[in-house]
Amino acid sequence: MEAKKFGINDVVEMKKQHPCGTNSWKVIRMGADIRIKCLGCGHSIMIPRNEFTKKMKRVTQKGEIES
């Protein structure tokens, strides 16, 4: 199975939706844990990288590199 590619500021779609009704999240921090922010209500959560890769469906929008 191919490893999923994602980066900082990418908008990702998760398999299950958030209680606010959206399943689009923005990656705001990467490391051993991934912090993602809901694009519907602004709630952010931090989950372990391996759990994130299982729950992520696809990258819907690539993030812009900040300079």
mmCIF file of N, CA, C and O in Angstrom:
data_model
loop_
_atom_site.group_PDB
_atom_site.id
_atom_site.type_symbol
_atom_site.label_atom_id
_atom_site.label_comp_id
_atom_site.label_asym_id
_atom_site.label_seq_id
_atom_site.Cartn_x
_atom_site.Cartn_y
_atom_site.Cartn_z
ATOM 1 N N MET A 1 0.833 -1.179 0.000
ATOM 2 C CA MET A 1 0.000 0.000 0.000
ATOM 3 C C MET A 1 0.879 1.243 0.000
ATOM 4 O O MET A 1 1.880 1.313 0.702
ATOM 5 N N GLU A 2 0.490 2.220 -0.790
ATOM 6 C CA GLU A 2 1.266 3.447 -0.939
ATOM 7 C C GLU A 2 1.027 4.387 0.237
ATOM 8 O O GLU A 2 -0.091 4.537 0.707
ATOM 9 N N ALA A 3 2.107 4.998 0.717
ATOM 10 C CA ALA A 3 1.989 5.962 1.828
ATOM 11 C C ALA A 3 1.273 7.215 1.336
ATOM 12 O O ALA A 3 1.507 7.685 0.228
ATOM 13 N N LYS A 4 0.393 7.755 2.162
ATOM 14 C CA LYS A 4 -0.351 8.955 1.801
ATOM 15 C C LYS A 4 0.552 10.172 1.950
ATOM 16 O O LYS A 4 1.258 10.314 2.932
ATOM 17 N N LYS A 5 0.523 11.047 0.958
ATOM 18 C CA LYS A 5 1.354 12.252 0.954
ATOM 19 C C LYS A 5 0.500 13.439 1.377
ATOM 20 O O LYS A 5 -0.555 13.686 0.813
ATOM 21 N N PHE A 6 0.978 14.171 2.367
ATOM 22 C CA PHE A 6 0.304 15.383 2.819
ATOM 23 C C PHE A 6 1.337 16.294 3.446
ATOM 24 O O PHE A 6 2.413 15.848 3.838
ATOM 25 N N GLY A 7 1.024 17.565 3.514
ATOM 26 C CA GLY A 7 1.968 18.534 4.065
ATOM 27 C C GLY A 7 1.251 19.624 4.839
ATOM 28 O O GLY A 7 0.029 19.631 4.947
ATOM 29 N N ILE A 8 2.038 20.535 5.338
ATOM 30 C CA ILE A 8 1.490 21.633 6.123
ATOM 31 C C ILE A 8 0.617 22.518 5.219
ATOM 32 O O ILE A 8 0.919 22.687 4.053
ATOM 33 N N ASN A 9 -0.470 23.036 5.751
ATOM 34 C CA ASN A 9 -1.450 23.888 5.071
ATOM 35 C C ASN A 9 -2.273 23.164 4.009
ATOM 36 O O ASN A 9 -3.020 23.814 3.277
ATOM 37 N N ASP A 10 -2.151 21.848 3.887
ATOM 38 C CA ASP A 10 -3.007 21.092 2.973
ATOM 39 C C ASP A 10 -4.403 20.974 3.567
ATOM 40 O O ASP A 10 -4.566 20.880 4.785
ATOM 41 N N VAL A 11 -5.420 20.975 2.706
ATOM 42 C CA VAL A 11 -6.785 20.725 3.128
ATOM 43 C C VAL A 11 -7.063 19.259 2.813
ATOM 44 O O VAL A 11 -6.890 18.821 1.674
ATOM 45 N N VAL A 12 -7.438 18.499 3.844
ATOM 46 C CA VAL A 12 -7.669 17.068 3.684
ATOM 47 C C VAL A 12 -9.127 16.731 3.983
ATOM 48 O O VAL A 12 -9.801 17.436 4.721
ATOM 49 N N GLU A 13 -9.582 15.639 3.374
ATOM 50 C CA GLU A 13 -10.921 15.127 3.636
ATOM 51 C C GLU A 13 -10.779 13.882 4.496
ATOM 52 O O GLU A 13 -10.011 12.982 4.178
ATOM 53 N N MET A 14 -11.517 13.850 5.604
ATOM 54 C CA MET A 14 -11.481 12.713 6.510
ATOM 55 C C MET A 14 -12.621 11.752 6.170
ATOM 56 O O MET A 14 -13.577 12.124 5.499
ATOM 57 N N LYS A 15 -12.521 10.502 6.627
ATOM 58 C CA LYS A 15 -13.544 9.506 6.337
ATOM 59 C C LYS A 15 -14.864 9.815 7.030
ATOM 60 O O LYS A 15 -15.926 9.634 6.451
ATOM 61 N N LYS A 16 -14.800 10.272 8.267
ATOM 62 C CA LYS A 16 -16.012 10.618 9.011
ATOM 63 C C LYS A 16 -16.089 12.129 9.161
ATOM 64 O O LYS A 16 -15.080 12.795 9.310
ATOM 65 N N GLN A 17 -17.309 12.656 9.158
ATOM 66 C CA GLN A 17 -17.445 14.103 9.288
ATOM 67 C C GLN A 17 -17.469 14.540 10.741
ATOM 68 O O GLN A 17 -17.771 13.768 11.633
ATOM 69 N N HIS A 18 -17.128 15.792 10.946
ATOM 70 C CA HIS A 18 -17.131 16.421 12.259
ATOM 71 C C HIS A 18 -18.587 16.690 12.655
ATOM 72 O O HIS A 18 -19.434 16.844 11.778
ATOM 73 N N PRO A 19 -18.913 16.746 13.940
ATOM 74 C CA PRO A 19 -20.292 17.028 14.355
ATOM 75 C C PRO A 19 -20.873 18.325 13.780
ATOM 76 O O PRO A 19 -22.092 18.465 13.679
ATOM 77 N N CYS A 20 -20.043 19.268 13.362
ATOM 78 C CA CYS A 20 -20.552 20.509 12.775
ATOM 79 C C CYS A 20 -21.066 20.292 11.357
ATOM 80 O O CYS A 20 -21.718 21.163 10.800
ATOM 81 N N GLY A 21 -20.759 19.151 10.748
ATOM 82 C CA GLY A 21 -21.297 18.812 9.435
ATOM 83 C C GLY A 21 -20.304 18.785 8.284
ATOM 84 O O GLY A 21 -20.661 18.416 7.181
ATOM 85 N N THR A 22 -19.063 19.152 8.516
ATOM 86 C CA THR A 22 -18.073 19.147 7.438
ATOM 87 C C THR A 22 -17.024 18.061 7.692
ATOM 88 O O THR A 22 -16.832 17.627 8.825
ATOM 89 N N ASN A 23 -16.368 17.607 6.632
ATOM 90 C CA ASN A 23 -15.271 16.656 6.809
ATOM 91 C C ASN A 23 -13.984 17.186 6.172
ATOM 92 O O ASN A 23 -13.090 16.436 5.844
ATOM 93 N N SER A 24 -13.893 18.508 6.004
ATOM 94 C CA SER A 24 -12.691 19.155 5.485
ATOM 95 C C SER A 24 -11.885 19.741 6.642
ATOM 96 O O SER A 24 -12.427 20.452 7.491
ATOM 97 N N TRP A 25 -10.602 19.430 6.657
ATOM 98 C CA TRP A 25 -9.706 19.873 7.719
ATOM 99 C C TRP A 25 -8.436 20.432 7.098
ATOM 100 O O TRP A 25 -7.995 19.990 6.047
ATOM 101 N N LYS A 26 -7.810 21.392 7.782
ATOM 102 C CA LYS A 26 -6.539 21.967 7.346
ATOM 103 C C LYS A 26 -5.437 21.498 8.288
ATOM 104 O O LYS A 26 -5.586 21.582 9.503
ATOM 105 N N VAL A 27 -4.332 21.003 7.721
ATOM 106 C CA VAL A 27 -3.184 20.559 8.515
ATOM 107 C C VAL A 27 -2.424 21.803 8.951
ATOM 108 O O VAL A 27 -1.940 22.565 8.110
ATOM 109 N N ILE A 28 -2.331 22.031 10.272
ATOM 110 C CA ILE A 28 -1.651 23.241 10.751
ATOM 111 C C ILE A 28 -0.351 22.947 11.491
ATOM 112 O O ILE A 28 0.409 23.852 11.767
ATOM 113 N N ARG A 29 -0.088 21.672 11.826
ATOM 114 C CA ARG A 29 1.169 21.312 12.491
ATOM 115 C C ARG A 29 1.481 19.862 12.174
ATOM 116 O O ARG A 29 0.585 19.026 12.153
ATOM 117 N N MET A 30 2.762 19.578 11.916
ATOM 118 C CA MET A 30 3.174 18.207 11.627
ATOM 119 C C MET A 30 4.345 17.821 12.510
ATOM 120 O O MET A 30 5.159 18.650 12.874
ATOM 121 N N GLY A 31 4.391 16.561 12.833
ATOM 122 C CA GLY A 31 5.451 15.990 13.654
ATOM 123 C C GLY A 31 5.058 14.564 13.954
ATOM 124 O O GLY A 31 4.439 13.901 13.131
ATOM 125 N N ALA A 32 5.367 14.071 15.155
ATOM 126 C CA ALA A 32 4.898 12.747 15.562
ATOM 127 C C ALA A 32 3.379 12.764 15.682
ATOM 128 O O ALA A 32 2.708 11.779 15.431
ATOM 129 N N ASP A 33 2.838 13.932 16.065
ATOM 130 C CA ASP A 33 1.396 14.159 16.108
ATOM 131 C C ASP A 33 1.050 15.183 15.034
ATOM 132 O O ASP A 33 1.857 16.035 14.692
ATOM 133 N N ILE A 34 -0.173 15.096 14.531
ATOM 134 C CA ILE A 34 -0.656 16.026 13.505
ATOM 135 C C ILE A 34 -1.757 16.869 14.126
ATOM 136 O O ILE A 34 -2.683 16.334 14.730
ATOM 137 N N ARG A 35 -1.669 18.191 13.990
ATOM 138 C CA ARG A 35 -2.750 19.073 14.449
ATOM 139 C C ARG A 35 -3.524 19.516 13.215
ATOM 140 O O ARG A 35 -2.937 20.002 12.246
ATOM 141 N N ILE A 36 -4.842 19.302 13.261
ATOM 142 C CA ILE A 36 -5.709 19.693 12.166
ATOM 143 C C ILE A 36 -6.811 20.609 12.684
ATOM 144 O O ILE A 36 -7.200 20.525 13.849
ATOM 145 N N LYS A 37 -7.270 21.498 11.800
ATOM 146 C CA LYS A 37 -8.298 22.486 12.159
ATOM 147 C C LYS A 37 -9.501 22.292 11.251
ATOM 148 O O LYS A 37 -9.358 22.247 10.024
ATOM 149 N N CYS A 38 -10.680 22.194 11.851
ATOM 150 C CA CYS A 38 -11.930 22.031 11.106
ATOM 151 C C CYS A 38 -12.213 23.313 10.333
ATOM 152 O O CYS A 38 -12.148 24.404 10.890
ATOM 153 N N LEU A 39 -12.539 23.170 9.047
ATOM 154 C CA LEU A 39 -12.832 24.348 8.237
ATOM 155 C C LEU A 39 -14.274 24.808 8.400
ATOM 156 O O LEU A 39 -14.638 25.876 7.933
ATOM 157 N N GLY A 40 -15.099 24.017 9.086
ATOM 158 C CA GLY A 40 -16.478 24.407 9.324
ATOM 159 C C GLY A 40 -16.621 25.295 10.545
ATOM 160 O O GLY A 40 -17.166 26.392 10.476
ATOM 161 N N CYS A 41 -16.091 24.833 11.683
ATOM 162 C CA CYS A 41 -16.311 25.550 12.942
ATOM 163 C C CYS A 41 -15.028 26.108 13.554
ATOM 164 O O CYS A 41 -15.084 26.873 14.501
ATOM 165 N N GLY A 42 -13.850 25.713 13.045
ATOM 166 C CA GLY A 42 -12.590 26.240 13.563
ATOM 167 C C GLY A 42 -11.986 25.452 14.708
ATOM 168 O O GLY A 42 -10.936 25.809 15.217
ATOM 169 N N HIS A 43 -12.639 24.356 15.127
ATOM 170 C CA HIS A 43 -12.123 23.520 16.212
ATOM 171 C C HIS A 43 -10.852 22.817 15.741
ATOM 172 O O HIS A 43 -10.783 22.353 14.610
ATOM 173 N N SER A 44 -9.829 22.751 16.603
ATOM 174 C CA SER A 44 -8.598 22.051 16.215
ATOM 175 C C SER A 44 -8.351 20.887 17.168
ATOM 176 O O SER A 44 -8.661 20.970 18.355
ATOM 177 N N ILE A 45 -7.796 19.823 16.608
ATOM 178 C CA ILE A 45 -7.465 18.631 17.394
ATOM 179 C C ILE A 45 -6.068 18.169 17.027
ATOM 180 O O ILE A 45 -5.550 18.497 15.964
ATOM 181 N N MET A 46 -5.465 17.411 17.929
ATOM 182 C CA MET A 46 -4.157 16.833 17.681
ATOM 183 C C MET A 46 -4.292 15.316 17.811
ATOM 184 O O MET A 46 -4.797 14.830 18.817
ATOM 185 N N ILE A 47 -3.873 14.597 16.765
ATOM 186 C CA ILE A 47 -3.960 13.140 16.785
ATOM 187 C C ILE A 47 -2.624 12.547 16.332
ATOM 188 O O ILE A 47 -1.879 13.197 15.591
ATOM 189 N N PRO A 48 -2.315 11.334 16.778
ATOM 190 C CA PRO A 48 -1.068 10.689 16.351
ATOM 191 C C PRO A 48 -1.034 10.492 14.830
ATOM 192 O O PRO A 48 -2.070 10.306 14.194
ATOM 193 N N ARG A 49 0.163 10.557 14.248
ATOM 194 C CA ARG A 49 0.330 10.462 12.799
ATOM 195 C C ARG A 49 -0.262 9.180 12.222
ATOM 196 O O ARG A 49 -0.945 9.214 11.203
ATOM 197 N N ASN A 50 -0.029 8.024 12.869
ATOM 198 C CA ASN A 50 -0.540 6.769 12.307
ATOM 199 C C ASN A 50 -2.069 6.721 12.324
ATOM 200 O O ASN A 50 -2.688 6.201 11.409
ATOM 201 N N GLU A 51 -2.698 7.289 13.347
ATOM 202 C CA GLU A 51 -4.161 7.359 13.404
ATOM 203 C C GLU A 51 -4.687 8.313 12.326
ATOM 204 O O GLU A 51 -5.699 8.037 11.681
ATOM 205 N N PHE A 52 -3.986 9.430 12.108
ATOM 206 C CA PHE A 52 -4.383 10.399 11.082
ATOM 207 C C PHE A 52 -4.346 9.775 9.695
ATOM 208 O O PHE A 52 -5.279 9.952 8.907
ATOM 209 N N THR A 53 -3.293 9.016 9.381
ATOM 210 C CA THR A 53 -3.190 8.418 8.050
ATOM 211 C C THR A 53 -4.281 7.372 7.818
ATOM 212 O O THR A 53 -4.714 7.179 6.692
ATOM 213 N N LYS A 54 -4.735 6.708 8.876
ATOM 214 C CA LYS A 54 -5.834 5.748 8.740
ATOM 215 C C LYS A 54 -7.164 6.454 8.479
ATOM 216 O O LYS A 54 -7.988 5.980 7.716
ATOM 217 N N LYS A 55 -7.376 7.612 9.129
ATOM 218 C CA LYS A 55 -8.656 8.310 9.056
ATOM 219 C C LYS A 55 -8.761 9.281 7.878
ATOM 220 O O LYS A 55 -9.850 9.708 7.531
ATOM 221 N N MET A 56 -7.620 9.621 7.258
ATOM 222 C CA MET A 56 -7.627 10.554 6.137
ATOM 223 C C MET A 56 -8.051 9.849 4.855
ATOM 224 O O MET A 56 -7.599 8.745 4.575
ATOM 225 N N LYS A 57 -8.934 10.492 4.095
ATOM 226 C CA LYS A 57 -9.374 9.925 2.827
ATOM 227 C C LYS A 57 -8.489 10.404 1.684
ATOM 228 O O LYS A 57 -7.946 9.608 0.935
ATOM 229 N N ARG A 58 -8.355 11.726 1.533
ATOM 230 C CA ARG A 58 -7.533 12.282 0.445
ATOM 231 C C ARG A 58 -7.224 13.757 0.711
ATOM 232 O O ARG A 58 -7.876 14.399 1.513
ATOM 233 N N VAL A 59 -6.230 14.267 -0.026
ATOM 234 C CA VAL A 59 -5.892 15.685 0.010
ATOM 235 C C VAL A 59 -6.746 16.362 -1.054
ATOM 236 O O VAL A 59 -6.693 15.997 -2.225
ATOM 237 N N THR A 60 -7.552 17.341 -0.643
ATOM 238 C CA THR A 60 -8.425 18.028 -1.596
ATOM 239 C C THR A 60 -7.792 19.295 -2.155
ATOM 240 O O THR A 60 -8.127 19.720 -3.244
ATOM 241 N N GLN A 61 -6.869 19.897 -1.389
ATOM 242 C CA GLN A 61 -6.217 21.126 -1.838
ATOM 243 C C GLN A 61 -4.814 21.168 -1.254
ATOM 244 O O GLN A 61 -4.636 21.008 -0.051
ATOM 245 N N LYS A 62 -3.810 21.367 -2.117
ATOM 246 C CA LYS A 62 -2.435 21.462 -1.645
ATOM 247 C C LYS A 62 -2.209 22.836 -0.999
ATOM 248 O O LYS A 62 -2.727 23.840 -1.470
ATOM 249 N N GLY A 63 -1.442 22.831 0.082
ATOM 250 C CA GLY A 63 -1.160 24.081 0.806
ATOM 251 C C GLY A 63 -0.110 24.910 0.100
ATOM 252 O O GLY A 63 0.720 24.397 -0.640
ATOM 253 N N GLU A 64 -0.167 26.204 0.347
ATOM 254 C CA GLU A 64 0.828 27.102 -0.211
ATOM 255 C C GLU A 64 1.996 27.206 0.752
ATOM 256 O O GLU A 64 1.812 27.246 1.959
ATOM 257 N N ILE A 65 3.199 27.228 0.204
ATOM 258 C CA ILE A 65 4.407 27.332 1.021
ATOM 259 C C ILE A 65 4.570 28.794 1.439
ATOM 260 O O ILE A 65 4.580 29.684 0.593
ATOM 261 N N GLU A 66 4.696 29.005 2.739
ATOM 262 C CA GLU A 66 4.892 30.367 3.245
ATOM 263 C C GLU A 66 6.367 30.713 3.196
ATOM 264 O O GLU A 66 7.217 29.908 3.554
ATOM 265 N N SER A 67 6.675 31.921 2.743
ATOM 266 C CA SER A 67 8.088 32.323 2.671
ATOM 267 C C SER A 67 8.388 33.495 3.558
ATOM 268 O O SER A 67 7.569 34.087 4.131
#
